[in-house]
Coordinates of C-alpha atoms in Angstrom, one line a residue:
Chain A
X1 CA 81.9 132.5 102.9
X2 CA 80.3 130.0 100.6
X3 CA 76.6 130.3 99.8
X4 CA 74.2 127.5 100.7
X5 CA 72.8 125.4 97.8
X6 CA 69.0 124.7 97.7
X7 CA 67.0 122.2 95.7
X8 CA 64.2 124.6 94.6
X9 CA 62.3 122.2 92.3
X10 CA 62.2 118.7 91.0
X11 CA 61.1 116.9 87.8
X12 CA 61.2 113.2 87.1
X13 CA 60.3 110.6 84.4
X14 CA 60.9 107.1 85.7
X15 CA 59.7 103.6 85.9
X16 CA 57.2 104.9 88.5
X17 CA 54.5 107.6 87.9
X18 CA 56.9 110.3 89.1
X19 CA 56.1 112.7 86.2
X20 CA 53.1 113.7 88.2
X21 CA 54.7 115.9 90.9
X22 CA 51.5 116.2 92.9
X23 CA 51.9 112.6 93.9
X24 CA 54.5 110.8 96.0
X25 CA 54.7 107.1 95.0
X26 CA 51.0 106.7 95.7
X27 CA 50.7 104.1 92.9
X28 CA 53.6 101.6 92.6
X29 CA 54.3 99.9 89.3
X30 CA 55.4 96.4 90.1
X31 CA 57.4 94.5 87.4
X32 CA 58.6 91.0 87.1
X33 CA 61.3 91.3 84.4
X34 CA 65.0 91.7 83.6
X35 CA 64.4 95.2 82.3
X36 CA 62.1 98.1 83.2
X37 CA 61.0 100.9 80.9
X38 CA 59.8 104.4 82.0
X39 CA 56.1 105.2 82.4
X40 CA 55.7 107.6 79.5
X41 CA 53.9 110.9 80.2
X42 CA 51.8 112.4 77.5
X43 CA 54.8 113.8 75.6
X44 CA 52.5 115.8 73.2
X45 CA 51.4 117.9 76.2
X46 CA 55.0 119.1 76.5
X47 CA 56.6 118.9 73.1
X48 CA 55.2 120.2 69.7
X49 CA 54.9 117.2 67.3
X50 CA 57.3 118.9 64.8
X51 CA 60.0 118.9 67.4
X52 CA 59.2 115.6 69.0
X53 CA 59.7 113.7 65.7
X54 CA 63.5 114.3 65.9
X55 CA 63.8 113.6 69.6
X56 CA 65.3 110.4 71.0
X57 CA 63.6 109.0 74.1
X58 CA 66.2 110.4 76.4
X59 CA 65.5 113.9 75.1
X60 CA 61.7 113.5 75.4
X61 CA 62.0 112.3 79.0
X62 CA 64.4 115.1 79.8
X63 CA 62.2 117.8 78.1
X64 CA 59.3 116.7 80.4
X65 CA 61.4 116.5 83.6
X66 CA 63.3 119.7 83.0
X67 CA 60.1 121.6 82.1
X68 CA 58.4 120.3 85.3
X69 CA 61.4 121.5 87.3
X70 CA 61.5 124.9 85.7
X71 CA 57.8 125.4 86.1
X72 CA 57.9 124.5 89.8
X73 CA 60.8 126.9 90.3
X74 CA 58.8 129.6 88.6
X75 CA 61.6 130.1 86.0
X76 CA 61.6 130.5 82.3
X77 CA 65.4 130.4 82.0
X78 CA 68.4 129.6 84.1
X79 CA 72.1 130.7 84.3
X80 CA 73.4 127.2 83.4
X81 CA 72.4 123.7 82.4
X82 CA 74.4 120.8 83.6
X83 CA 73.5 117.2 82.7
X84 CA 75.0 113.9 83.7
X85 CA 74.5 110.8 81.5
X86 CA 76.2 107.5 81.3
X87 CA 75.4 106.8 77.6
X88 CA 73.7 109.9 76.2
X89 CA 71.3 109.3 73.4
X90 CA 72.7 105.8 72.8
X91 CA 69.7 104.8 70.6
X92 CA 70.6 107.3 67.9
X93 CA 74.3 106.7 68.4
X94 CA 73.8 103.0 67.6
X95 CA 71.6 103.9 64.5
X96 CA 74.2 106.3 63.2
X97 CA 77.1 103.9 63.5
X98 CA 74.9 101.2 61.9
X99 CA 74.2 103.6 59.0
X100 CA 77.9 104.1 58.5
X101 CA 78.5 100.4 58.3
X102 CA 75.4 99.5 56.2
X103 CA 76.0 102.3 53.7
X104 CA 79.7 102.0 53.4
X105 CA 80.3 105.4 55.0
X106 CA 78.0 107.1 52.4
X107 CA 74.6 108.7 52.6
X108 CA 74.8 109.7 56.3
X109 CA 71.8 111.8 57.4
X110 CA 72.0 114.8 59.7
X111 CA 69.3 113.9 62.2
X112 CA 71.0 110.9 63.7
X113 CA 74.3 112.6 63.7
X114 CA 72.8 115.5 65.7
X115 CA 71.4 113.2 68.3
X116 CA 74.3 110.8 68.5
X117 CA 76.4 113.0 70.8
X118 CA 76.2 112.8 74.6
X119 CA 75.5 116.4 75.0
X120 CA 72.3 116.4 72.9
X121 CA 70.0 116.6 75.9
X122 CA 71.6 119.7 77.5
X123 CA 71.8 121.3 74.0
X124 CA 68.1 120.6 73.3
X125 CA 67.0 121.9 76.6
X126 CA 69.0 125.1 76.1
X127 CA 67.6 125.5 72.6
X128 CA 64.1 125.0 74.0
X129 CA 64.3 127.7 76.6
X130 CA 66.8 130.0 74.8
X131 CA 69.6 129.5 77.4
X132 CA 72.9 130.9 76.2
X133 CA 74.6 130.3 79.5
X134 CA 77.1 127.6 80.6
X135 CA 76.1 124.2 79.1
X136 CA 77.9 121.2 80.2
X137 CA 77.5 117.4 80.1
X138 CA 79.3 115.0 82.4
X139 CA 79.8 111.4 81.2
X140 CA 81.2 109.4 84.0
X141 CA 79.4 106.1 84.3
X142 CA 77.5 105.7 87.6
X143 CA 78.7 109.1 89.0
X144 CA 77.7 111.1 86.0
X145 CA 74.7 112.7 87.8
X146 CA 76.8 113.4 90.9
X147 CA 79.6 115.0 88.8
X148 CA 77.0 117.5 87.4
X149 CA 75.8 118.2 91.0
X150 CA 79.4 118.9 92.1
X151 CA 79.9 121.4 89.3
X152 CA 76.6 123.1 90.0
X153 CA 77.2 123.2 93.7
X154 CA 80.6 124.9 93.3
X155 CA 79.2 127.5 90.9
X156 CA 76.3 128.3 93.3
X157 CA 78.5 128.4 96.4
X158 CA 80.9 130.8 94.7
X159 CA 77.9 132.9 93.5
X160 CA 78.9 132.4 89.9
X161 CA 75.3 131.5 89.1
X162 CA 72.0 131.9 90.8
X163 CA 69.8 129.2 89.3
X164 CA 71.2 126.1 87.6
X165 CA 69.2 123.3 86.0
X166 CA 70.9 120.0 86.9
X167 CA 69.9 116.6 85.7
X168 CA 70.7 113.0 85.0
X169 CA 69.3 111.0 82.2
X170 CA 69.8 107.6 80.6
X171 CA 67.6 105.8 78.0
X172 CA 67.4 102.1 77.5
X173 CA 67.7 100.6 74.0
X174 CA 67.8 97.1 72.7
X175 CA 71.4 97.1 71.6
X176 CA 72.6 98.2 75.1
X177 CA 70.3 95.6 76.7
X178 CA 71.6 92.9 74.4
X179 CA 75.3 93.6 75.1
X180 CA 74.8 93.9 78.8
X181 CA 72.8 90.7 78.9
X182 CA 75.7 89.0 77.1
X183 CA 78.2 90.1 79.6
X184 CA 76.0 89.1 82.5
X185 CA 75.3 92.6 83.9
X186 CA 71.5 92.1 83.5
X187 CA 69.8 89.3 85.4
X188 CA 69.3 86.2 83.3
X189 CA 65.9 85.4 85.0
X190 CA 63.1 87.9 85.6
X191 CA 63.1 89.4 89.1
X192 CA 59.9 90.4 91.0
X193 CA 60.5 94.0 92.0
X194 CA 58.8 93.4 95.4
X195 CA 61.4 90.7 96.1
X196 CA 64.4 92.2 94.3
X197 CA 66.8 92.1 97.3
X198 CA 66.1 88.4 97.9
X199 CA 66.4 87.4 94.2
X200 CA 69.8 85.9 95.1
X201 CA 70.9 86.1 91.4
X202 CA 73.7 87.9 89.6
X203 CA 73.2 91.2 87.6
X204 CA 70.6 93.8 87.9
X205 CA 67.3 94.8 86.4
X206 CA 68.2 97.4 83.8
X207 CA 66.1 100.5 83.2
X208 CA 66.1 104.2 82.4
X209 CA 64.9 107.5 83.7
X210 CA 65.4 111.3 83.7
X211 CA 65.6 113.5 86.8
X212 CA 66.0 117.3 86.7
X213 CA 66.3 119.8 89.5
X214 CA 66.7 123.5 89.8
X215 CA 69.5 124.2 92.3
X216 CA 69.8 127.8 93.6
X217 CA 71.7 129.7 96.1
X218 CA 68.5 131.4 97.1
X219 CA 65.8 129.7 99.1
X220 CA 62.2 130.2 98.0
X221 CA 58.7 128.9 98.8
X222 CA 59.1 125.8 96.5
X223 CA 62.4 124.8 98.1
X224 CA 62.7 121.1 99.0
X225 CA 65.9 120.8 100.8
X226 CA 69.5 122.0 101.1
X227 CA 72.3 120.1 99.3
X228 CA 75.0 119.9 101.9
X229 CA 77.6 117.7 100.2
X230 CA 78.4 115.5 97.3
X231 CA 81.5 113.3 96.8
X232 CA 82.5 110.7 94.3
X233 CA 85.1 107.9 94.5
X234 CA 86.2 105.9 91.5
X235 CA 87.2 103.0 93.6
X236 CA 87.2 102.1 97.3
X237 CA 87.7 98.8 98.9
X238 CA 84.6 97.5 100.7
X239 CA 86.4 97.6 104.0
X240 CA 87.3 101.2 103.6
X241 CA 83.8 102.5 102.8
X242 CA 82.8 103.2 106.4
X243 CA 85.9 105.3 106.9
X244 CA 85.2 107.3 103.8
X245 CA 81.6 107.9 104.9
X246 CA 82.6 109.0 108.3
X247 CA 85.2 111.4 106.9
X248 CA 82.7 112.8 104.4
X249 CA 80.2 113.4 107.2
X250 CA 82.8 115.0 109.4
X251 CA 83.8 117.3 106.6
X252 CA 80.2 118.5 106.6
X253 CA 80.0 118.8 110.4
X254 CA 77.8 115.7 110.7
X255 CA 78.1 112.2 112.1
X256 CA 76.4 108.9 111.5
X257 CA 74.1 109.4 114.6
X258 CA 72.8 112.7 113.0
X259 CA 71.4 110.8 110.0
X260 CA 67.6 110.4 110.0
X261 CA 67.7 108.3 106.9
X262 CA 70.3 106.5 104.8
X263 CA 69.3 105.7 101.3
X264 CA 71.2 102.8 99.8
X265 CA 71.5 101.7 96.1
X266 CA 71.0 97.9 96.5
X267 CA 70.0 96.5 93.1
X268 CA 69.6 92.8 94.0
X269 CA 73.0 91.8 92.4
X270 CA 74.2 89.0 94.7
X271 CA 77.8 89.9 93.7
X272 CA 77.8 93.6 94.7
X273 CA 75.0 94.2 97.2
X274 CA 77.5 93.2 99.9
X275 CA 78.8 96.8 99.7
X276 CA 75.4 97.9 101.0
X277 CA 74.7 95.0 103.3
X278 CA 78.0 95.6 105.1
X279 CA 76.8 99.1 105.9
X280 CA 73.2 98.1 106.8
X281 CA 74.5 95.7 109.4
X282 CA 77.5 97.7 110.4
X283 CA 77.9 101.5 110.3
X284 CA 74.2 102.2 109.8
X285 CA 72.7 99.4 111.8
X286 CA 71.0 101.8 114.2
X287 CA 69.9 104.3 111.5
X288 CA 66.6 104.2 109.5
X289 CA 67.4 102.8 106.0
X290 CA 65.7 102.9 102.6
X291 CA 66.4 101.6 99.1
X292 CA 65.0 102.6 95.7
X293 CA 66.2 100.5 92.8
X294 CA 63.2 98.1 93.1
X295 CA 61.3 101.2 92.0
X296 CA 63.8 102.9 89.6
X297 CA 65.6 99.9 88.2
X298 CA 69.4 100.2 87.5
X299 CA 71.0 102.7 85.1
X300 CA 74.0 105.0 85.2
X301 CA 72.1 107.9 86.6
X302 CA 69.7 105.9 88.8
X303 CA 71.0 107.9 91.8
X304 CA 69.0 110.8 90.4
X305 CA 65.9 108.9 91.5
X306 CA 67.4 108.7 95.0
X307 CA 68.1 112.4 95.0
X308 CA 64.5 113.0 93.9
X309 CA 63.2 110.6 96.6
X310 CA 65.3 112.4 99.3
X311 CA 64.1 115.8 98.2
X312 CA 60.5 114.6 98.4
X313 CA 60.9 113.0 101.8
X314 CA 62.5 116.1 103.3
X315 CA 59.8 118.4 101.9
X316 CA 56.8 116.2 102.7
X317 CA 58.3 114.8 105.9
X318 CA 57.1 111.3 105.1
X319 CA 58.9 108.2 104.1
X320 CA 56.9 105.9 101.8
X321 CA 56.6 102.4 103.3
X322 CA 57.6 100.9 99.9
X323 CA 61.2 102.2 100.3
X324 CA 61.9 101.3 103.9
X325 CA 64.7 98.8 104.3
X326 CA 64.5 98.3 108.1
X327 CA 62.0 99.0 110.8
X328 CA 63.6 101.9 112.6
X329 CA 61.1 104.7 112.4
X330 CA 61.8 108.4 112.1
X331 CA 59.0 110.9 112.6
X332 CA 60.5 114.1 111.1
X333 CA 63.4 113.3 108.8
X334 CA 65.9 116.2 108.8
X335 CA 69.1 114.8 107.3
X336 CA 69.5 112.1 104.6
X337 CA 72.6 110.5 103.3
X338 CA 72.5 108.7 99.9
X339 CA 75.2 106.1 99.1
X340 CA 75.4 104.5 95.7
X341 CA 77.9 102.4 93.7
X342 CA 77.7 100.2 90.6
X343 CA 79.5 96.9 90.4
X344 CA 81.9 97.9 93.1
X345 CA 83.0 101.0 91.3
X346 CA 82.1 104.7 91.0
X347 CA 80.8 105.2 94.6
X348 CA 79.0 108.4 95.6
X349 CA 77.8 110.1 98.7
X350 CA 75.2 112.9 98.7
X351 CA 74.0 114.6 101.9
X352 CA 70.8 116.6 102.0
X353 CA 69.0 118.3 104.9
X354 CA 65.7 119.9 105.5
X355 CA 65.6 123.7 105.4
Chain B
X1 CA 54.3 107.6 38.3
X2 CA 51.5 107.2 40.9
X3 CA 53.4 104.2 42.4
X4 CA 56.5 106.5 42.7
X5 CA 54.4 109.2 44.4
X6 CA 53.1 106.6 46.9
X7 CA 56.6 105.3 47.5
X8 CA 57.8 108.9 48.1
X9 CA 55.1 109.6 50.7
X10 CA 56.0 106.4 52.5
X11 CA 59.7 107.2 52.5
X12 CA 59.1 110.8 53.7
X13 CA 56.9 109.7 56.6
X14 CA 59.4 107.0 57.6
X15 CA 62.6 108.9 57.2
X16 CA 61.5 112.1 58.6
X17 CA 59.6 110.5 61.5
X18 CA 56.3 112.0 60.7
X19 CA 54.6 109.6 63.0
X20 CA 51.2 111.5 63.2
X21 CA 50.8 111.8 59.4
X22 CA 49.1 109.2 57.2
X23 CA 49.9 108.7 53.5
X24 CA 46.3 109.8 52.6
X25 CA 46.9 113.1 54.4
X26 CA 49.6 114.2 51.9
X27 CA 48.2 115.5 48.7
X28 CA 50.4 115.3 45.6
X29 CA 50.3 119.1 45.3
X30 CA 50.7 120.0 49.0
X31 CA 53.7 122.1 49.7
X32 CA 56.3 120.0 51.6
X33 CA 57.9 123.0 53.3
X34 CA 56.4 125.9 55.2
X35 CA 52.6 125.9 55.2
X36 CA 52.2 122.3 54.0
X37 CA 54.0 119.5 55.9
X38 CA 56.1 122.0 57.7
X39 CA 59.4 120.5 56.8
X40 CA 62.6 122.4 57.6
X41 CA 66.2 122.7 56.4
X42 CA 67.4 119.6 58.2
X43 CA 64.6 117.7 56.4
X44 CA 65.9 119.1 53.1
X45 CA 69.2 117.5 53.8
X46 CA 67.5 114.2 54.6
X47 CA 65.7 114.4 51.2
X48 CA 68.9 115.2 49.3
X49 CA 70.5 112.1 50.9
X50 CA 67.4 110.1 50.0
X51 CA 67.6 111.1 46.3
X52 CA 71.2 110.1 46.1
X53 CA 70.8 106.8 48.1
X54 CA 67.6 105.5 46.6
X55 CA 67.5 107.0 43.1
X56 CA 71.1 107.7 42.3
X57 CA 70.5 111.4 41.9
X58 CA 73.2 113.8 43.1
X59 CA 72.2 117.4 43.5
X60 CA 75.2 119.5 42.4
X61 CA 73.5 122.7 43.6
X62 CA 71.5 122.3 46.8
X63 CA 69.5 125.4 45.8
X64 CA 67.9 123.2 43.2
X65 CA 66.1 121.5 46.1
X66 CA 63.8 124.5 46.4
X67 CA 61.9 123.7 43.2
X68 CA 62.4 119.9 43.3
X69 CA 61.0 119.5 46.9
X70 CA 58.1 121.9 46.3
X71 CA 55.6 119.0 46.4
X72 CA 55.3 115.2 45.8
X73 CA 54.4 116.0 42.2
X74 CA 57.6 118.0 41.6
X75 CA 59.7 115.4 43.4
X76 CA 58.3 112.5 41.4
X77 CA 58.7 114.4 38.1
X78 CA 62.3 115.2 38.8
X79 CA 63.1 111.6 39.9
X80 CA 61.4 110.1 36.8
X81 CA 63.5 112.3 34.6
X82 CA 66.9 111.9 36.3
X83 CA 67.0 108.6 38.2
X84 CA 69.8 106.2 37.5
X85 CA 68.4 103.4 39.7

């Protein structure tokens, strides 16, 4: 029989002040922009300066969020490290490629090369804690984080590992913003985060963030919730999404009526929010609903913020007003479904329950 | 020579991302590795590339780096003597 999988700790660096795990969205950072950067913690409190000087932003963010998660779980090491990222340390990748062009393929320096691969984050975390176990990075656009969750869940269910550090990270750099602005994936006009869903414009507010979790097949005092199921779908027609969701829930012995909260990935893109709106007014019209991308912004692993949010809600038994999408109240949330997609592709479902 | 030493300090700070160190904090005789600036083997590779790119000096034997990169003084002296640009 498969073992259950628990979320034993969390760590986050995001556009909000989530790096302080003692708080739960007490202070909200409101922006009116087309992009949103993370609120930087005091990196020097986590990373020695000699190491920090070679770290890209994504590595710094992930060092903080992974250390926060490890500390809360009471662990100094784990059996495996699994990271999901859409673009890895793209800042150094861009600099490395630019160096190749500018210097006619000569004089390439090692630092940027080391950091220009997607698996730098998982490697740096492993080096930092001396983890010689399984180390894997999933690069799969908007389901990168979910892909790493699936891997961890299978290993824990089959008792191949006891504690796994799982995370999702993406950093935002100028080149990436410029190219995505050019192709219209970023809003052309600033959007007020408090009115994101009524901006009625194309594209999203691009951002960044890092979310890490210790998943385990053993429950402990710090446990937030149980991870019941994760599923990804590269493409689904909008009409077929309700069927997929119902099948997913049935597979995990649940039904729509069992859900105490549905967290949706609306990002204010008038072309693609229809995927969520169809569910809000259809399949989930009688269920409490929440959204989060007005807080996290949009990036390939933004669903990590939703996972962090769900874990917090289930542990603290409170739903912050700022994330509520409808007025249906729930006093003690026990089961949460997260649904996310980006530009009509790479859909994901994650089901969590209180334990 | 003093201009070259200043230039080297600027380049080292910039290329090795020594964000918290000011030019004035690096003395000409300070050891660059170990006890001094605390540079490591990856920095040594960065400095070898810098010698080649900026001063046209190719180190045939990387072990030479040990004496050349001892301090700003030793680097400046070696560059003055061997530079082609």
